[in-house]
Coordinates of C-alpha atoms and ligand atoms in Angstrom, one line a residue:
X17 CA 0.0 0.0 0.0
X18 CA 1.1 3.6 -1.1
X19 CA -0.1 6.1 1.3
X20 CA 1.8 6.3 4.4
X21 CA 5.4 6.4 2.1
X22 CA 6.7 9.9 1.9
X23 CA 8.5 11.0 -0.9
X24 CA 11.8 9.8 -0.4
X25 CA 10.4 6.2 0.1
X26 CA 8.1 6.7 -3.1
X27 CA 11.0 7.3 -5.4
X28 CA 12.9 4.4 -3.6
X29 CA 10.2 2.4 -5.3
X30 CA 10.2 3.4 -8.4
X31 CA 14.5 3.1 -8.7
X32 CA 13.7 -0.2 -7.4
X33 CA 11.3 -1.0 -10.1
X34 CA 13.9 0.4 -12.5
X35 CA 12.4 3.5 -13.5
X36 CA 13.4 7.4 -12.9
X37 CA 14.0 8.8 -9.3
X38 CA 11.6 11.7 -10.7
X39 CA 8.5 9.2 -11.0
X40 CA 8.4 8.8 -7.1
X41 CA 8.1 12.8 -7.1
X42 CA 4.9 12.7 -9.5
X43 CA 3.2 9.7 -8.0
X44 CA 3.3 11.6 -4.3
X45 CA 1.6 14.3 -6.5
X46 CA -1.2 12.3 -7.3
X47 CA -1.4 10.2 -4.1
X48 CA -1.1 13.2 -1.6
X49 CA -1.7 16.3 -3.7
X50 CA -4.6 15.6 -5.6
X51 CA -6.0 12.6 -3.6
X52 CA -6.0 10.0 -6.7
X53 CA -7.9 6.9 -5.2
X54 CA -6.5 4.4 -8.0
X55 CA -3.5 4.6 -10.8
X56 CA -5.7 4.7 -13.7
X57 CA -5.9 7.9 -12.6
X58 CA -2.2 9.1 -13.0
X59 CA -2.5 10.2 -16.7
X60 CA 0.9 11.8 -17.0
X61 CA 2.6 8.3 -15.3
X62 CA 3.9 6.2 -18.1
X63 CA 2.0 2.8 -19.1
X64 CA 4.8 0.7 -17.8
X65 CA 5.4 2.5 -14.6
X66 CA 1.5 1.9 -14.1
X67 CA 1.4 -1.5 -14.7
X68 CA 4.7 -2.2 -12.5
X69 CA 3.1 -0.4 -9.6
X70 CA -0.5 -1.8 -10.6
X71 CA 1.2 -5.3 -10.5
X72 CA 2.3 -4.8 -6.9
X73 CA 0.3 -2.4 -4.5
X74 CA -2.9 -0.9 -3.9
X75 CA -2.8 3.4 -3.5
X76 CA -4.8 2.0 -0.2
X77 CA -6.6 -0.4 1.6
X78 CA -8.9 2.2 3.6
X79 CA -12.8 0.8 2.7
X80 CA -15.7 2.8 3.7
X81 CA -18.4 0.5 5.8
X82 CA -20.5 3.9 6.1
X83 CA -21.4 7.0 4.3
X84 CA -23.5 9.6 6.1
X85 CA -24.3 13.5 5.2
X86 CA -25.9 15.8 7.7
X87 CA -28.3 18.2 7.1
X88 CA -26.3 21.3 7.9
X89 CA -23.3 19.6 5.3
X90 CA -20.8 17.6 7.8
X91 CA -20.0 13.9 6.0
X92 CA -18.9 11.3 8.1
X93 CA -17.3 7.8 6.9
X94 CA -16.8 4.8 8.5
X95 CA -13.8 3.5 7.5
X96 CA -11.8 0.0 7.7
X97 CA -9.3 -2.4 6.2
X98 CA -11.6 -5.6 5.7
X99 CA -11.0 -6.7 9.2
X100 CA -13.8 -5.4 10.8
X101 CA -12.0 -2.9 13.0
X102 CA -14.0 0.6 11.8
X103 CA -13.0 4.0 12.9
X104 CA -14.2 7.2 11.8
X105 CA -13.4 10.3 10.2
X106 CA -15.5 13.2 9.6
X107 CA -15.3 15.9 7.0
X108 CA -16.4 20.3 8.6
X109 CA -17.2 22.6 5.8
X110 CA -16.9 26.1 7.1
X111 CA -17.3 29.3 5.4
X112 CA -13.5 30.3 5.3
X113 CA -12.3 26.7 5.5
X114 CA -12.5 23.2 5.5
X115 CA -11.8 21.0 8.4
X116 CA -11.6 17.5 9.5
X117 CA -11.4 15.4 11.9
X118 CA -9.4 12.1 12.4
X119 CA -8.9 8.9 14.2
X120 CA -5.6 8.1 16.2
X121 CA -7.0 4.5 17.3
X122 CA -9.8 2.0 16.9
X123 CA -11.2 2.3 20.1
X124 CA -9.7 4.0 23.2
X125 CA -8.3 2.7 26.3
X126 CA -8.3 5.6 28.5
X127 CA -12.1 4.8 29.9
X128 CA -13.4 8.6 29.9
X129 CA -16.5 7.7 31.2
X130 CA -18.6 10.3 29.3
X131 CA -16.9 9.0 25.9
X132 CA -18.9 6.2 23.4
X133 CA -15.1 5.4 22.5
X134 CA -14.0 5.0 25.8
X135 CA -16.9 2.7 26.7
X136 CA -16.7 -0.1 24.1
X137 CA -13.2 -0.6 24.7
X138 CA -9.5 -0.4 22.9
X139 CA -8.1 -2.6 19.7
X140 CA -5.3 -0.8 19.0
X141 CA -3.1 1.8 17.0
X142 CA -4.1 3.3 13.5
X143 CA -1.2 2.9 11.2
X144 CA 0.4 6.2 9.6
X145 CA -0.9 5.2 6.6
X146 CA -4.2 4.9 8.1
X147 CA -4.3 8.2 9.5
X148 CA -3.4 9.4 6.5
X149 CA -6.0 7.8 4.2
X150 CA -8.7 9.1 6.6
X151 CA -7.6 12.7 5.5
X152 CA -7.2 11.8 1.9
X153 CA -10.7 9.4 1.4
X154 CA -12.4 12.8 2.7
X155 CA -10.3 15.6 0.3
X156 CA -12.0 13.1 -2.5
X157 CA -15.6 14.4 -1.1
X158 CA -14.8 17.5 -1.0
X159 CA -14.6 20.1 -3.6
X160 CA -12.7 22.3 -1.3
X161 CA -8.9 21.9 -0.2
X162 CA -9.0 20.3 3.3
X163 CA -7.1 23.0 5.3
X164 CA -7.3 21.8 9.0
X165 CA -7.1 18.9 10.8
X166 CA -8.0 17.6 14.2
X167 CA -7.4 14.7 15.6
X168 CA -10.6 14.7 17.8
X169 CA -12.0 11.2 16.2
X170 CA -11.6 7.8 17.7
X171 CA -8.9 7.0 20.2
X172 CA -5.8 9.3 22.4
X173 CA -3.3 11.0 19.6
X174 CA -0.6 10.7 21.9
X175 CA -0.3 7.0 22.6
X176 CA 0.3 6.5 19.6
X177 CA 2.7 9.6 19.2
X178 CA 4.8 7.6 17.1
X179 CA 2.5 7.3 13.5
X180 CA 0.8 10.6 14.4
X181 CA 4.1 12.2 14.0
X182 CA 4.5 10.9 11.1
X183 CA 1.2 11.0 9.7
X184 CA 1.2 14.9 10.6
X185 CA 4.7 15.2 8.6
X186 CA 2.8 13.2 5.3
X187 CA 0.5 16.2 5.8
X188 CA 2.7 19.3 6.0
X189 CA 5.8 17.7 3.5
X190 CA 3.2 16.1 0.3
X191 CA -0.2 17.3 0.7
X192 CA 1.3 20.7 1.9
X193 CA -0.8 21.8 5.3
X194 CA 0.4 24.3 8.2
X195 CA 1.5 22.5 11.2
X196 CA -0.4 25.6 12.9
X197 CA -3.6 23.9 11.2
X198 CA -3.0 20.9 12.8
X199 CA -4.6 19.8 16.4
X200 CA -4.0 17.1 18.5
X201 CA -6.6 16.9 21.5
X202 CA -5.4 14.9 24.1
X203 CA -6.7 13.3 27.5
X204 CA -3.6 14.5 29.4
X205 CA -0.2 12.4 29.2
X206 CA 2.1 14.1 30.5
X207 CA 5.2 12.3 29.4
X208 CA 3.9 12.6 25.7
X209 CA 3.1 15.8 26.0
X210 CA 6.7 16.5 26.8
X211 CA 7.6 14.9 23.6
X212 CA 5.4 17.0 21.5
X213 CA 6.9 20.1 23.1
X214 CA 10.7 18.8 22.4
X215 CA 10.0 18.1 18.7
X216 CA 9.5 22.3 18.5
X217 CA 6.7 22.1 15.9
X218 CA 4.0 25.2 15.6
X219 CA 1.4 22.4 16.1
X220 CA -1.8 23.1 18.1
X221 CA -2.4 21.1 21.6
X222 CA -5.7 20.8 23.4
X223 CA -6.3 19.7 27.0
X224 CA -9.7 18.2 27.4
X225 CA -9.4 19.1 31.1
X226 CA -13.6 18.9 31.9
X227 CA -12.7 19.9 35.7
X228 CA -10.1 21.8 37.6
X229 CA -11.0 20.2 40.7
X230 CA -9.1 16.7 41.0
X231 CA -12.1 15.1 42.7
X232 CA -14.6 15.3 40.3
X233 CA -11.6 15.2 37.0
X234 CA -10.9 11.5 38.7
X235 CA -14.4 10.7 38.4
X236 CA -14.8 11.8 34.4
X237 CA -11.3 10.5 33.4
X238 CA -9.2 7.8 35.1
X239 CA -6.1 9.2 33.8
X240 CA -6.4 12.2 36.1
X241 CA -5.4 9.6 39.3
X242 CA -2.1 9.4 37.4
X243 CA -1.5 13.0 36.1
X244 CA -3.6 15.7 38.6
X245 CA -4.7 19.0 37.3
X246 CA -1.5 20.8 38.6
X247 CA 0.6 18.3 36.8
X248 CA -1.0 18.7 33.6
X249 CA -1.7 22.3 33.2
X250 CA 2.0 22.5 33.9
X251 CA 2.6 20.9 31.2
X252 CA 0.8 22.9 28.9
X253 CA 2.1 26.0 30.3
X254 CA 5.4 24.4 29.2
X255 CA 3.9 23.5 25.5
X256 CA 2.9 26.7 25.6
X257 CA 5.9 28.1 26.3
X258 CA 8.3 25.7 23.9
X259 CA 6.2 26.3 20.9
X260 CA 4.4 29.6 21.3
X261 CA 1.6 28.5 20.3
X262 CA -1.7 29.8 22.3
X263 CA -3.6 26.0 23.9
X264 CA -6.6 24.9 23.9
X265 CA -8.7 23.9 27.1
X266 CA -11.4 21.8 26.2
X267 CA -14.4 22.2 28.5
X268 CA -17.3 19.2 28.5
X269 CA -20.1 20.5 30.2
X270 CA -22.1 18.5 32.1
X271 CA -25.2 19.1 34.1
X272 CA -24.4 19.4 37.8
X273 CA -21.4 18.3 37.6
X274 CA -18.4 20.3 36.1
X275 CA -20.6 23.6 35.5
X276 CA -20.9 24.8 38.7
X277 CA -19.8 28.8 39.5
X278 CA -17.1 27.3 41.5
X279 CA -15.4 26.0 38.6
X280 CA -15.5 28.6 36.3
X281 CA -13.5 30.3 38.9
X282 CA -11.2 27.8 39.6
X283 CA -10.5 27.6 35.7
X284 CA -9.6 31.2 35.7
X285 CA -7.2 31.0 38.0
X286 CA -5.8 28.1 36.9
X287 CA -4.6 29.5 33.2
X288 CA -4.2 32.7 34.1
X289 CA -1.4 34.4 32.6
X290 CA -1.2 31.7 29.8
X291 CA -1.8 32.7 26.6
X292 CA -4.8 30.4 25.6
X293 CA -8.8 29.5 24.9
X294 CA -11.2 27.3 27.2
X295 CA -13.8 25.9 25.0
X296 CA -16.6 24.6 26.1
X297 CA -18.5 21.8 24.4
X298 CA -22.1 20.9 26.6
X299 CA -22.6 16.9 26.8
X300 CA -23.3 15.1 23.7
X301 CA -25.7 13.2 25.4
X302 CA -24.6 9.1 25.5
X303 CA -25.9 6.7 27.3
X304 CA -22.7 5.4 30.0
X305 CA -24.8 4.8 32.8
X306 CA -23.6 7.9 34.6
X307 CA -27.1 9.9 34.5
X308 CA -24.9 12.7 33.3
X309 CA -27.0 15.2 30.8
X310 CA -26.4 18.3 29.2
X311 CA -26.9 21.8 31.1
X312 CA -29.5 24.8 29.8
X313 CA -28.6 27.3 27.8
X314 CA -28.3 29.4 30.3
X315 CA -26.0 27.8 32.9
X316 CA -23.9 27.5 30.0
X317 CA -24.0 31.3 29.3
X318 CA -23.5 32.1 33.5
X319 CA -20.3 29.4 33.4
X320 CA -19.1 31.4 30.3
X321 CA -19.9 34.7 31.9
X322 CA -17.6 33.9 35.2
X323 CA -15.0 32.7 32.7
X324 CA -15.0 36.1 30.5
X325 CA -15.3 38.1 33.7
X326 CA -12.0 37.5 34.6
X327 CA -10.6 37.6 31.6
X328 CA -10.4 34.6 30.0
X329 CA -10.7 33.6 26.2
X330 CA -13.9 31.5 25.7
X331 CA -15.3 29.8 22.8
X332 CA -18.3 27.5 22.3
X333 CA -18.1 24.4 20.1
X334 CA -20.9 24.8 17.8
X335 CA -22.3 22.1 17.1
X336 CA -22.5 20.6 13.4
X337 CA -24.1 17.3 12.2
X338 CA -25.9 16.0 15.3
X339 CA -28.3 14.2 12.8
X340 CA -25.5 12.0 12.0
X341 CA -23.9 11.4 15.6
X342 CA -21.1 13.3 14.5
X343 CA -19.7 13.3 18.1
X344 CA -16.9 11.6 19.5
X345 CA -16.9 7.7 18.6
X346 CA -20.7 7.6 18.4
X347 CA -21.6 5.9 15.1
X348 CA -18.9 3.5 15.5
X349 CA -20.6 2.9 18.3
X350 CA -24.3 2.3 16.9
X351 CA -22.5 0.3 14.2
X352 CA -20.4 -2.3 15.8
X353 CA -22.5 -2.8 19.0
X354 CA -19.3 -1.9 20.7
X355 CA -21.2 -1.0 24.3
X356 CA -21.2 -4.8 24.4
X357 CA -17.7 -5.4 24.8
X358 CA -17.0 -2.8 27.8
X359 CA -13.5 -3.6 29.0
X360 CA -12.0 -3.4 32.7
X361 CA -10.4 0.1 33.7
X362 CA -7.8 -1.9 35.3
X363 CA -6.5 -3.0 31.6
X364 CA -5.7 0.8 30.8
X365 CA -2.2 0.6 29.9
X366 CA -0.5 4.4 31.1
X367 CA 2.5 4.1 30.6
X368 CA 4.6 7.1 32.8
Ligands
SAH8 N1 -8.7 11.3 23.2 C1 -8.6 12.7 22.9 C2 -9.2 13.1 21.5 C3 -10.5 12.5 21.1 S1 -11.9 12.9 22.0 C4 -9.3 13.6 24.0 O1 -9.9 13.0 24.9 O2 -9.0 14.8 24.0 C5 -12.2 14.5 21.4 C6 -13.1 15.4 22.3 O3 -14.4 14.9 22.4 C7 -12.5 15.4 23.8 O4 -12.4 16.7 24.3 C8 -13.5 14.6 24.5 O5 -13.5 14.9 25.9 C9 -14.8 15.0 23.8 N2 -16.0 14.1 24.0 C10 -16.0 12.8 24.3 N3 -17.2 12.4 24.6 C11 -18.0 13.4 24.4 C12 -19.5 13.6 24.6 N4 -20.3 12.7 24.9 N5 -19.9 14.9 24.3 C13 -19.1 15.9 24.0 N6 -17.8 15.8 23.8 C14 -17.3 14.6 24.1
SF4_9 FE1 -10.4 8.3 24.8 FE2 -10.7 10.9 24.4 FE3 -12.9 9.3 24.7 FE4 -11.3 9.8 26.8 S1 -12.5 11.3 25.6 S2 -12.1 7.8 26.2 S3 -9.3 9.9 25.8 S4 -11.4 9.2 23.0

């Protein structure tokens, strides 16, 4: 399979097939720049060259189990290699710019317990070239260039740091996107999030922090038992600081829980002085048991109010193809019957 090689390794190929360095060049072009899905695509490629590569890979082996299109314009697919393991990738037209939104796993093992992914259990790791595909099987939907990517689908970015890496270099070295469009939303590892900071790219982290008091951030996401609030905002400050790039602080509301006054305050005293957003994103509503549900209007607007007041950025996630269960891991969810196969906390792997 084609998609995951970069340049270099595509014009390996094609010396090793006995043709012209050059072709390797040309066939990135068509497999990253203008999203070719097959090689009878590749007009300008010669007949030869076509037949040799024809003879002995696929562009890729990404299948699509599921098509759906929203009423306000978001496309989701549900994606897989003929295994069975689906994940999903979804596909946000906005006036000044496409985005879209990617899978780092099949399934997540961090056990988030408001999260459809986090219920039905982990499988493993996307492969770079999977990551990659996800991106490129949408550009062919869309008329418009795909300028931003966040990695807000299925699974934790960052345990698998390795292929997102290198997915996220495909992206800015052949199909040509900012590293300051890229996002990776993560749970909170702190070790990882070290990593990110060292390798000095302009790329955009998010925090889903969903508390700032420990107590009730244990409660929403094991992880927290591992890496506090403290910890973790430290280490954002320190992303922060290495890449100068303003973070993200992702803020799940739910009902009673996390939207109290008392939080809003503690948020704003937490970040202050950091150059950075909270956004907050009321409960897609999921059925994990927990009797959590989604606040009024209005205690959103008197959370975001106390927030503003003391001076922090705030934006609100607006909400786009909720006919389609566009949300985190939910029509994986409906489609694979994954509630059935809840795993043990206990097998969360954290590595520290
Ligand atoms: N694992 C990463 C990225 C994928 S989840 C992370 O947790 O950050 C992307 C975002 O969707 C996270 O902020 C997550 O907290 C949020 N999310 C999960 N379940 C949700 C739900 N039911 N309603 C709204 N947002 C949800
Ligand atoms: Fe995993 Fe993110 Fe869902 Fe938590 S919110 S279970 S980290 S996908």
């Amino acid at each position: 399979m084609l998609v995951g090689l970069d340049q270099a390794q595509l014009q390996d190929l094609a010396a090793d097939l006995g043709f012209e360095r050059y072709r390797g060049r040309q066939l990135a072009k068509w497999i990253y720049g203008k999203a070719a899905s097959g090689f009878h695509e590749m007009r300008d490629l010669p007949r030869p060259f076509i037949d040799a590569l024809a003879a002995r890979y696929v562009v890729s082996e990404l299948l699509t189990a599921e098509h759906k299109h929203s009423s306000d314009s978001v496309d989701k697919l549900l994606v897989h290699n003929g295994d069975g393991q689906v994940y999903e990738c979804v596909l946000l037209p906005y006036e000044d710019r496409v985005s879209c939104c990617l899978s780092s796993q099949v399934g997540c093992p961090m056990g988030c317990t408001f999260c459809a992914t986090g219920l039905g259990g982990f499988d493993r790791n996307l492969t770079v070239s999977e990551i990659v595909g996800q991106y490129l099987a949408l550009q062919r939907l869309s008329a418009r260039r795909i300028s931003h990517v966040v990695f807000m689908g299925m699974g934790e970015p960052l345990l698998n740091l390795r292929n997102l890496l290198l997915a996220m270099k495909i992206l800015h070295e052949e199909v040509g996107l900012s590293y300051r469009h890229m996002t990776v939303s993560t749970v909170g590892l702190v070790p990882q999030i070290n990593q990110l900071a060292a390798e000095k790219l302009p790329i955009h982290l998010a925090l889903s922090l969903h508390s700032p008091l420990d107590e009730i951030r244990n409660r929403l996401m094991p992880v927290n038992h591992k890496w506090p609030v403290e910890t973790v905002v430290g280490a954002m400050r320190d992303y922060q600081r290495a890449t100068g790039r303003k973070v993200t602080f992702e803020y799940l509301l739910i009902d009673q829980v996390n939207d109290t006054r008392e939080q809003a305050s503690a948020i704003a005293r937490l970040v202050k002085g950091m150059p950075c957003f909270v956004n907050l994103i009321p409960f897609n509503w999921v059925d994990t048991g927990q009797g959590f549900a989604r606040p009024s209007k209005e205690r959103v607007q008197a959370f975001r109010k106390v927030l503003e007041s003391s001076g922090v950025n705030v934006t609100e996630r607006v909400e786009r193809g909720h006919d389609i269960a566009a949300a985190c891991g939910q029509l994986a969810g409906q489609h694979t019957g994954r509630f059935a196969n809840r795993r043990s906390l206990s097998t969360v792997p954290l590595r520290s």
